[in-house]
Amino acid sequence: MYRPLRIFLLVAAVGSAPLAAVHADVFKYVDGSGNVYFTDTPLKGNRYKLEWHREARKLVRKSQQSYVVDKKGRIITARGRVLSGKTKPLSKSLAKRRAGVEHLVQANARRYGLSPALLHAVIRAESAYKHKAVSHAGAQGLMQLMPATARRYGVGNVFDPAENIRGGAAYLRDLLDMFDQDVKLALAGYNAGEGAVLKYGRSIPPYRETQNYVRKVLKYYGAERPSSFIMTAR
């Protein structure tokens, strides 16, 4: 069962970086007490164990957008404009694939302290539950892990549903911890990289692909959840 750890975010440039394009690494460390540290520079000393580090993507301009995802899976702006309609029912083939990994979703949700609805939403958006899916960018499997991410989380066979979901769930858990349990920022980090979200002032980067991805996952997440919820994209 997942037990929350103390999380420390040590990024010197967050909130003060210019809006021009920048690059930055992100490091994850764990100390002897189990505390987790995310930083943009290496930590010195034997007390810190490096778990992984990743180079951030290039950044561009800043944008703002607010919206609500209701219990019907509709995305609605702060002014009441509907951006997308109700989520379509699952096709028989999609429902069958979903049912085939339900036990893995539930197990990893418990292991990493995640909402099963969120895991389902990410898998549906990433691969439509196709365990052999490969993107044009090289992301693979149910949760579309990039090779570097798969290595980071010890995923040996990305096309094995159990390994892929475990790796994707662990990554999503790290992102939620990094961004104070903010689902929208965790999703943006899953798509664009956590470094982009950090260096962009802890907001969703203005990449069209990432903006659309966050909306899509939230739409599916809203359809999975029994009650309405609010997400605000900054």
PDB file of C-alpha atoms in Angstrom:
ATOM      1  CA  MET A   1       0.000   0.000   0.000  1.00  0.00           C
ATOM      2  CA  TYR A   2       1.241   3.472  -0.839  1.00  0.00           C
ATOM      3  CA  ARG A   3       2.272   5.626   2.120  1.00  0.00           C
ATOM      4  CA  PRO A   4       2.863   9.337   1.514  1.00  0.00           C
ATOM      5  CA  LEU A   5       6.445  10.517   1.961  1.00  0.00           C
ATOM      6  CA  ARG A   6       7.762  13.971   2.699  1.00  0.00           C
ATOM      7  CA  ILE A   7       8.323  15.742  -0.612  1.00  0.00           C
ATOM      8  CA  PHE A   8      10.769  18.610  -1.091  1.00  0.00           C
ATOM      9  CA  LEU A   9      10.802  20.749  -4.244  1.00  0.00           C
ATOM     10  CA  LEU A  10      14.164  22.473  -4.601  1.00  0.00           C
ATOM     11  CA  VAL A  11      14.034  24.394  -7.860  1.00  0.00           C
ATOM     12  CA  ALA A  12      15.770  27.726  -7.667  1.00  0.00           C
ATOM     13  CA  ALA A  13      14.416  29.224 -10.865  1.00  0.00           C
ATOM     14  CA  VAL A  14      10.721  28.366 -10.489  1.00  0.00           C
ATOM     15  CA  GLY A  15       8.560  31.461 -10.718  1.00  0.00           C
ATOM     16  CA  SER A  16      11.514  33.700 -11.577  1.00  0.00           C
ATOM     17  CA  ALA A  17      12.640  32.342 -14.927  1.00  0.00           C
ATOM     18  CA  PRO A  18      12.016  34.558 -17.975  1.00  0.00           C
ATOM     19  CA  LEU A  19       9.407  33.482 -20.465  1.00  0.00           C
ATOM     20  CA  ALA A  20      12.053  32.953 -23.118  1.00  0.00           C
ATOM     21  CA  ALA A  21      13.002  29.419 -24.042  1.00  0.00           C
ATOM     22  CA  VAL A  22      15.101  27.641 -21.425  1.00  0.00           C
ATOM     23  CA  HIS A  23      16.365  24.152 -20.614  1.00  0.00           C
ATOM     24  CA  ALA A  24      16.711  22.486 -17.230  1.00  0.00           C
ATOM     25  CA  ASP A  25      17.329  19.088 -15.733  1.00  0.00           C
ATOM     26  CA  VAL A  26      15.102  17.555 -13.075  1.00  0.00           C
ATOM     27  CA  PHE A  27      16.613  15.230 -10.464  1.00  0.00           C
ATOM     28  CA  LYS A  28      14.863  12.929  -8.007  1.00  0.00           C
ATOM     29  CA  TYR A  29      16.717  12.041  -4.797  1.00  0.00           C
ATOM     30  CA  VAL A  30      15.752   9.979  -1.742  1.00  0.00           C
ATOM     31  CA  ASP A  31      17.521  10.259   1.617  1.00  0.00           C
ATOM     32  CA  GLY A  32      18.007   7.639   4.310  1.00  0.00           C
ATOM     33  CA  SER A  33      14.728   8.576   5.985  1.00  0.00           C
ATOM     34  CA  GLY A  34      12.742   8.043   2.810  1.00  0.00           C
ATOM     35  CA  ASN A  35      12.195  11.739   2.108  1.00  0.00           C
ATOM     36  CA  VAL A  36      11.940  12.588  -1.594  1.00  0.00           C
ATOM     37  CA  TYR A  37      13.649  15.605  -3.161  1.00  0.00           C
ATOM     38  CA  PHE A  38      13.003  17.063  -6.623  1.00  0.00           C
ATOM     39  CA  THR A  39      15.607  19.611  -7.737  1.00  0.00           C
ATOM     40  CA  ASP A  40      17.011  21.245 -10.871  1.00  0.00           C
ATOM     41  CA  THR A  41      20.626  20.831  -9.702  1.00  0.00           C
ATOM     42  CA  PRO A  42      22.525  17.815  -8.307  1.00  0.00           C
ATOM     43  CA  LEU A  43      22.550  17.433  -4.526  1.00  0.00           C
ATOM     44  CA  LYS A  44      25.894  16.794  -2.820  1.00  0.00           C
ATOM     45  CA  GLY A  45      26.522  14.433   0.067  1.00  0.00           C
ATOM     46  CA  ASN A  46      26.241  10.739   0.796  1.00  0.00           C
ATOM     47  CA  ARG A  47      22.829  11.128   2.441  1.00  0.00           C
ATOM     48  CA  TYR A  48      21.124  11.600  -0.944  1.00  0.00           C
ATOM     49  CA  LYS A  49      20.579   8.735  -3.364  1.00  0.00           C
ATOM     50  CA  LEU A  50      19.884   9.716  -6.972  1.00  0.00           C
ATOM     51  CA  GLU A  51      16.904   7.783  -8.337  1.00  0.00           C
ATOM     52  CA  TRP A  52      16.687   9.458 -11.742  1.00  0.00           C
ATOM     53  CA  HIS A  53      17.261  12.672 -13.629  1.00  0.00           C
ATOM     54  CA  ARG A  54      15.755  14.004 -16.818  1.00  0.00           C
ATOM     55  CA  GLU A  55      16.427  16.932 -19.140  1.00  0.00           C
ATOM     56  CA  ALA A  56      13.482  19.264 -19.586  1.00  0.00           C
ATOM     57  CA  ARG A  57      11.988  20.109 -22.946  1.00  0.00           C
ATOM     58  CA  LYS A  58      12.400  23.503 -24.570  1.00  0.00           C
ATOM     59  CA  LEU A  59       9.882  26.079 -23.408  1.00  0.00           C
ATOM     60  CA  VAL A  60       7.938  28.749 -25.245  1.00  0.00           C
ATOM     61  CA  ARG A  61       5.307  31.376 -24.398  1.00  0.00           C
ATOM     62  CA  LYS A  62       2.952  31.397 -21.434  1.00  0.00           C
ATOM     63  CA  SER A  63      -0.843  30.991 -21.558  1.00  0.00           C
ATOM     64  CA  GLN A  64      -3.795  30.737 -19.209  1.00  0.00           C
ATOM     65  CA  GLN A  65      -7.036  28.835 -19.383  1.00  0.00           C
ATOM     66  CA  SER A  66      -9.691  27.813 -16.869  1.00  0.00           C
ATOM     67  CA  TYR A  67     -12.258  25.097 -17.333  1.00  0.00           C
ATOM     68  CA  VAL A  68     -14.478  22.603 -15.540  1.00  0.00           C
ATOM     69  CA  VAL A  69     -14.960  18.910 -16.245  1.00  0.00           C
ATOM     70  CA  ASP A  70     -18.397  17.815 -15.095  1.00  0.00           C
ATOM     71  CA  LYS A  71     -19.689  14.357 -14.187  1.00  0.00           C
ATOM     72  CA  LYS A  72     -20.856  13.802 -17.756  1.00  0.00           C
ATOM     73  CA  GLY A  73     -17.330  14.263 -19.028  1.00  0.00           C
ATOM     74  CA  ARG A  74     -18.006  17.647 -20.625  1.00  0.00           C
ATOM     75  CA  ILE A  75     -15.310  20.322 -20.604  1.00  0.00           C
ATOM     76  CA  ILE A  76     -16.790  23.757 -19.820  1.00  0.00           C
ATOM     77  CA  THR A  77     -14.977  27.096 -19.673  1.00  0.00           C
ATOM     78  CA  ALA A  78     -15.296  29.488 -16.735  1.00  0.00           C
ATOM     79  CA  ARG A  79     -17.830  31.437 -18.826  1.00  0.00           C
ATOM     80  CA  GLY A  80     -20.000  28.401 -19.409  1.00  0.00           C
ATOM     81  CA  ARG A  81     -18.903  27.550 -22.956  1.00  0.00           C
ATOM     82  CA  VAL A  82     -18.865  23.810 -23.682  1.00  0.00           C
ATOM     83  CA  LEU A  83     -15.556  22.827 -25.289  1.00  0.00           C
ATOM     84  CA  SER A  84     -16.477  19.198 -25.824  1.00  0.00           C
ATOM     85  CA  GLY A  85     -19.571  17.101 -25.501  1.00  0.00           C
ATOM     86  CA  LYS A  86     -20.342  14.089 -23.395  1.00  0.00           C
ATOM     87  CA  THR A  87     -17.820  11.261 -23.568  1.00  0.00           C
ATOM     88  CA  LYS A  88     -18.936   8.556 -25.985  1.00  0.00           C
ATOM     89  CA  PRO A  89     -19.715   5.124 -24.518  1.00  0.00           C
ATOM     90  CA  LEU A  90     -16.944   2.551 -24.827  1.00  0.00           C
ATOM     91  CA  SER A  91     -17.106   0.349 -27.879  1.00  0.00           C
ATOM     92  CA  LYS A  92     -17.360  -3.395 -27.267  1.00  0.00           C
ATOM     93  CA  SER A  93     -13.735  -3.946 -28.256  1.00  0.00           C
ATOM     94  CA  LEU A  94     -12.504  -1.085 -26.071  1.00  0.00           C
ATOM     95  CA  ALA A  95     -14.608  -2.273 -23.142  1.00  0.00           C
ATOM     96  CA  LYS A  96     -13.175  -5.774 -23.541  1.00  0.00           C
ATOM     97  CA  ARG A  97      -9.593  -4.486 -23.535  1.00  0.00           C
ATOM     98  CA  ARG A  98     -10.383  -2.326 -20.516  1.00  0.00           C
ATOM     99  CA  ALA A  99     -11.813  -5.268 -18.598  1.00  0.00           C
ATOM    100  CA  GLY A 100      -8.676  -7.266 -19.367  1.00  0.00           C
ATOM    101  CA  VAL A 101      -6.467  -4.881 -17.384  1.00  0.00           C
ATOM    102  CA  GLU A 102      -8.932  -3.900 -14.660  1.00  0.00           C
ATOM    103  CA  HIS A 103      -7.148  -6.015 -12.048  1.00  0.00           C
ATOM    104  CA  LEU A 104      -3.809  -4.403 -12.930  1.00  0.00           C
ATOM    105  CA  VAL A 105      -5.274  -0.916 -12.696  1.00  0.00           C
ATOM    106  CA  GLN A 106      -6.815  -1.638  -9.309  1.00  0.00           C
ATOM    107  CA  ALA A 107      -3.631  -3.241  -7.960  1.00  0.00           C
ATOM    108  CA  ASN A 108      -1.380  -0.374  -9.053  1.00  0.00           C
ATOM    109  CA  ALA A 109      -3.860   2.234  -7.875  1.00  0.00           C
ATOM    110  CA  ARG A 110      -3.628   0.698  -4.398  1.00  0.00           C
ATOM    111  CA  ARG A 111       0.148   0.308  -4.604  1.00  0.00           C
ATOM    112  CA  TYR A 112       0.808   3.924  -5.550  1.00  0.00           C
ATOM    113  CA  GLY A 113      -2.123   5.654  -3.884  1.00  0.00           C
ATOM    114  CA  LEU A 114      -3.777   6.657  -7.147  1.00  0.00           C
ATOM    115  CA  SER A 115      -7.365   6.937  -8.288  1.00  0.00           C
ATOM    116  CA  PRO A 116      -8.244   3.953 -10.515  1.00  0.00           C
ATOM    117  CA  ALA A 117     -10.348   6.389 -12.546  1.00  0.00           C
ATOM    118  CA  LEU A 118      -7.273   8.504 -13.260  1.00  0.00           C
ATOM    119  CA  LEU A 119      -5.217   5.491 -14.339  1.00  0.00           C
ATOM    120  CA  HIS A 120      -8.017   4.353 -16.629  1.00  0.00           C
ATOM    121  CA  ALA A 121      -8.298   7.853 -18.108  1.00  0.00           C
ATOM    122  CA  VAL A 122      -4.574   8.018 -18.868  1.00  0.00           C
ATOM    123  CA  ILE A 123      -4.494   4.545 -20.416  1.00  0.00           C
ATOM    124  CA  ARG A 124      -7.544   5.277 -22.555  1.00  0.00           C
ATOM    125  CA  ALA A 125      -6.081   8.560 -23.793  1.00  0.00           C
ATOM    126  CA  GLU A 126      -2.614   7.135 -24.352  1.00  0.00           C
ATOM    127  CA  SER A 127      -3.321   3.835 -26.101  1.00  0.00           C
ATOM    128  CA  ALA A 128      -7.051   3.055 -26.083  1.00  0.00           C
ATOM    129  CA  TYR A 129      -6.035  -0.013 -24.022  1.00  0.00           C
ATOM    130  CA  LYS A 130      -3.888  -1.423 -26.849  1.00  0.00           C
ATOM    131  CA  HIS A 131      -0.901  -3.006 -25.134  1.00  0.00           C
ATOM    132  CA  LYS A 132       1.221  -3.098 -28.296  1.00  0.00           C
ATOM    133  CA  ALA A 133       0.607   0.542 -29.247  1.00  0.00           C
ATOM    134  CA  VAL A 134       3.642   2.513 -30.476  1.00  0.00           C
ATOM    135  CA  SER A 135       3.530   6.258 -31.146  1.00  0.00           C
ATOM    136  CA  HIS A 136       5.403   8.158 -33.857  1.00  0.00           C
ATOM    137  CA  ALA A 137       7.651   9.527 -31.091  1.00  0.00           C
ATOM    138  CA  GLY A 138       8.560   6.053 -29.857  1.00  0.00           C
ATOM    139  CA  ALA A 139       6.298   5.830 -26.791  1.00  0.00           C
ATOM    140  CA  GLN A 140       5.199   2.260 -26.184  1.00  0.00           C
ATOM    141  CA  GLY A 141       2.569   0.142 -24.519  1.00  0.00           C
ATOM    142  CA  LEU A 142      -0.607   0.824 -22.592  1.00  0.00           C
ATOM    143  CA  MET A 143       0.675   3.950 -20.847  1.00  0.00           C
ATOM    144  CA  GLN A 144       2.936   4.962 -23.748  1.00  0.00           C
ATOM    145  CA  LEU A 145       6.237   4.951 -21.890  1.00  0.00           C
ATOM    146  CA  MET A 146       9.232   6.460 -23.627  1.00  0.00           C
ATOM    147  CA  PRO A 147      12.345   4.228 -23.524  1.00  0.00           C
ATOM    148  CA  ALA A 148      14.102   6.512 -21.027  1.00  0.00           C
ATOM    149  CA  THR A 149      11.063   6.559 -18.732  1.00  0.00           C
ATOM    150  CA  ALA A 150      10.748   2.783 -18.944  1.00  0.00           C
ATOM    151  CA  ARG A 151      14.395   2.398 -17.926  1.00  0.00           C
ATOM    152  CA  ARG A 152      13.967   4.921 -15.124  1.00  0.00           C
ATOM    153  CA  TYR A 153      11.202   2.846 -13.561  1.00  0.00           C
ATOM    154  CA  GLY A 154      12.702  -0.559 -14.247  1.00  0.00           C
ATOM    155  CA  VAL A 155      10.266  -1.642 -16.950  1.00  0.00           C
ATOM    156  CA  GLY A 156      11.944  -4.462 -18.853  1.00  0.00           C
ATOM    157  CA  ASN A 157       9.153  -5.309 -21.302  1.00  0.00           C
ATOM    158  CA  VAL A 158       7.056  -2.266 -22.186  1.00  0.00           C
ATOM    159  CA  PHE A 159       4.533  -4.435 -24.023  1.00  0.00           C
ATOM    160  CA  ASP A 160       3.772  -6.475 -20.926  1.00  0.00           C
ATOM    161  CA  PRO A 161       0.616  -4.900 -19.453  1.00  0.00           C
ATOM    162  CA  ALA A 162       1.647  -5.553 -15.851  1.00  0.00           C
ATOM    163  CA  GLU A 163       5.092  -3.971 -16.245  1.00  0.00           C
ATOM    164  CA  ASN A 164       3.853  -1.064 -18.318  1.00  0.00           C
ATOM    165  CA  ILE A 165       1.052  -0.088 -15.956  1.00  0.00           C
ATOM    166  CA  ARG A 166       3.364  -0.420 -12.958  1.00  0.00           C
ATOM    167  CA  GLY A 167       5.916   1.904 -14.571  1.00  0.00           C
ATOM    168  CA  GLY A 168       3.316   4.395 -15.726  1.00  0.00           C
ATOM    169  CA  ALA A 169       1.596   4.426 -12.346  1.00  0.00           C
ATOM    170  CA  ALA A 170       4.917   4.982 -10.544  1.00  0.00           C
ATOM    171  CA  TYR A 171       5.719   7.881 -12.872  1.00  0.00           C
ATOM    172  CA  LEU A 172       2.284   9.413 -12.374  1.00  0.00           C
ATOM    173  CA  ARG A 173       2.711   9.081  -8.598  1.00  0.00           C
ATOM    174  CA  ASP A 174       6.030  10.954  -8.786  1.00  0.00           C
ATOM    175  CA  LEU A 175       4.428  13.697 -10.862  1.00  0.00           C
ATOM    176  CA  LEU A 176       1.537  14.133  -8.442  1.00  0.00           C
ATOM    177  CA  ASP A 177       3.982  14.371  -5.543  1.00  0.00           C
ATOM    178  CA  MET A 178       6.122  16.851  -7.435  1.00  0.00           C
ATOM    179  CA  PHE A 179       3.142  19.100  -8.196  1.00  0.00           C
ATOM    180  CA  ASP A 180       1.360  18.944  -4.825  1.00  0.00           C
ATOM    181  CA  GLN A 181      -1.297  16.466  -6.002  1.00  0.00           C
ATOM    182  CA  ASP A 182      -2.398  18.808  -8.808  1.00  0.00           C
ATOM    183  CA  VAL A 183      -3.845  16.404 -11.369  1.00  0.00           C
ATOM    184  CA  LYS A 184      -3.727  18.792 -14.314  1.00  0.00           C
ATOM    185  CA  LEU A 185      -0.044  19.595 -13.787  1.00  0.00           C
ATOM    186  CA  ALA A 186       0.799  15.927 -13.315  1.00  0.00           C
ATOM    187  CA  LEU A 187      -0.905  15.154 -16.621  1.00  0.00           C
ATOM    188  CA  ALA A 188       0.931  17.979 -18.346  1.00  0.00           C
ATOM    189  CA  GLY A 189       4.179  16.588 -16.980  1.00  0.00           C
ATOM    190  CA  TYR A 190       3.269  13.105 -18.177  1.00  0.00           C
ATOM    191  CA  ASN A 191       2.837  14.460 -21.691  1.00  0.00           C
ATOM    192  CA  ALA A 192       5.435  17.225 -21.993  1.00  0.00           C
ATOM    193  CA  GLY A 193       7.895  16.318 -19.251  1.00  0.00           C
ATOM    194  CA  GLU A 194       8.040  17.487 -15.667  1.00  0.00           C
ATOM    195  CA  GLY A 195      10.830  19.935 -16.442  1.00  0.00           C
ATOM    196  CA  ALA A 196       8.610  21.906 -18.800  1.00  0.00           C
ATOM    197  CA  VAL A 197       5.956  22.321 -16.118  1.00  0.00           C
ATOM    198  CA  LEU A 198       8.519  23.347 -13.487  1.00  0.00           C
ATOM    199  CA  LYS A 199      10.360  25.850 -15.628  1.00  0.00           C
ATOM    200  CA  TYR A 200       7.120  27.285 -16.916  1.00  0.00           C
ATOM    201  CA  GLY A 201       6.153  28.484 -13.468  1.00  0.00           C
ATOM    202  CA  ARG A 202       4.275  25.310 -12.455  1.00  0.00           C
ATOM    203  CA  SER A 203       1.653  25.749 -15.152  1.00  0.00           C
ATOM    204  CA  ILE A 204       0.585  23.790 -18.208  1.00  0.00           C
ATOM    205  CA  PRO A 205       3.016  24.522 -21.068  1.00  0.00           C
ATOM    206  CA  PRO A 206       1.320  26.157 -24.063  1.00  0.00           C
ATOM    207  CA  TYR A 207       2.019  23.290 -26.436  1.00  0.00           C
ATOM    208  CA  ARG A 208      -1.151  22.504 -28.359  1.00  0.00           C
ATOM    209  CA  GLU A 209      -0.564  18.774 -27.980  1.00  0.00           C
ATOM    210  CA  THR A 210      -0.198  19.070 -24.210  1.00  0.00           C
ATOM    211  CA  GLN A 211      -3.217  21.353 -23.795  1.00  0.00           C
ATOM    212  CA  ASN A 212      -5.347  18.935 -25.813  1.00  0.00           C
ATOM    213  CA  TYR A 213      -3.940  15.946 -23.941  1.00  0.00           C
ATOM    214  CA  VAL A 214      -4.822  17.380 -20.534  1.00  0.00           C
ATOM    215  CA  ARG A 215      -8.354  18.169 -21.720  1.00  0.00           C
ATOM    216  CA  LYS A 216      -8.799  14.668 -23.118  1.00  0.00           C
ATOM    217  CA  VAL A 217      -7.621  12.887 -19.979  1.00  0.00           C
ATOM    218  CA  LEU A 218      -9.722  15.132 -17.748  1.00  0.00           C
ATOM    219  CA  LYS A 219     -12.704  14.423 -19.956  1.00  0.00           C
ATOM    220  CA  TYR A 220     -12.217  10.675 -19.537  1.00  0.00           C
ATOM    221  CA  TYR A 221     -11.480  11.139 -15.840  1.00  0.00           C
ATOM    222  CA  GLY A 222     -14.715  13.062 -15.390  1.00  0.00           C
ATOM    223  CA  ALA A 223     -16.645  10.296 -17.119  1.00  0.00           C
ATOM    224  CA  GLU A 224     -15.039   7.687 -14.842  1.00  0.00           C
ATOM    225  CA  ARG A 225     -15.804   9.548 -11.621  1.00  0.00           C
ATOM    226  CA  PRO A 226     -19.247   9.353  -9.983  1.00  0.00           C
ATOM    227  CA  SER A 227     -19.431  13.048  -9.126  1.00  0.00           C
ATOM    228  CA  SER A 228     -18.396  16.337 -10.656  1.00  0.00           C
ATOM    229  CA  PHE A 229     -15.053  17.977 -10.023  1.00  0.00           C
ATOM    230  CA  ILE A 230     -13.240  21.161 -10.993  1.00  0.00           C
ATOM    231  CA  MET A 231      -9.875  21.573 -12.700  1.00  0.00           C
ATOM    232  CA  THR A 232      -8.312  24.952 -13.386  1.00  0.00           C
ATOM    233  CA  ALA A 233      -5.491  25.160 -15.915  1.00  0.00           C
ATOM    234  CA  ARG A 234      -3.206  28.086 -15.231  1.00  0.00           C
TER     235      ARG A 234
END
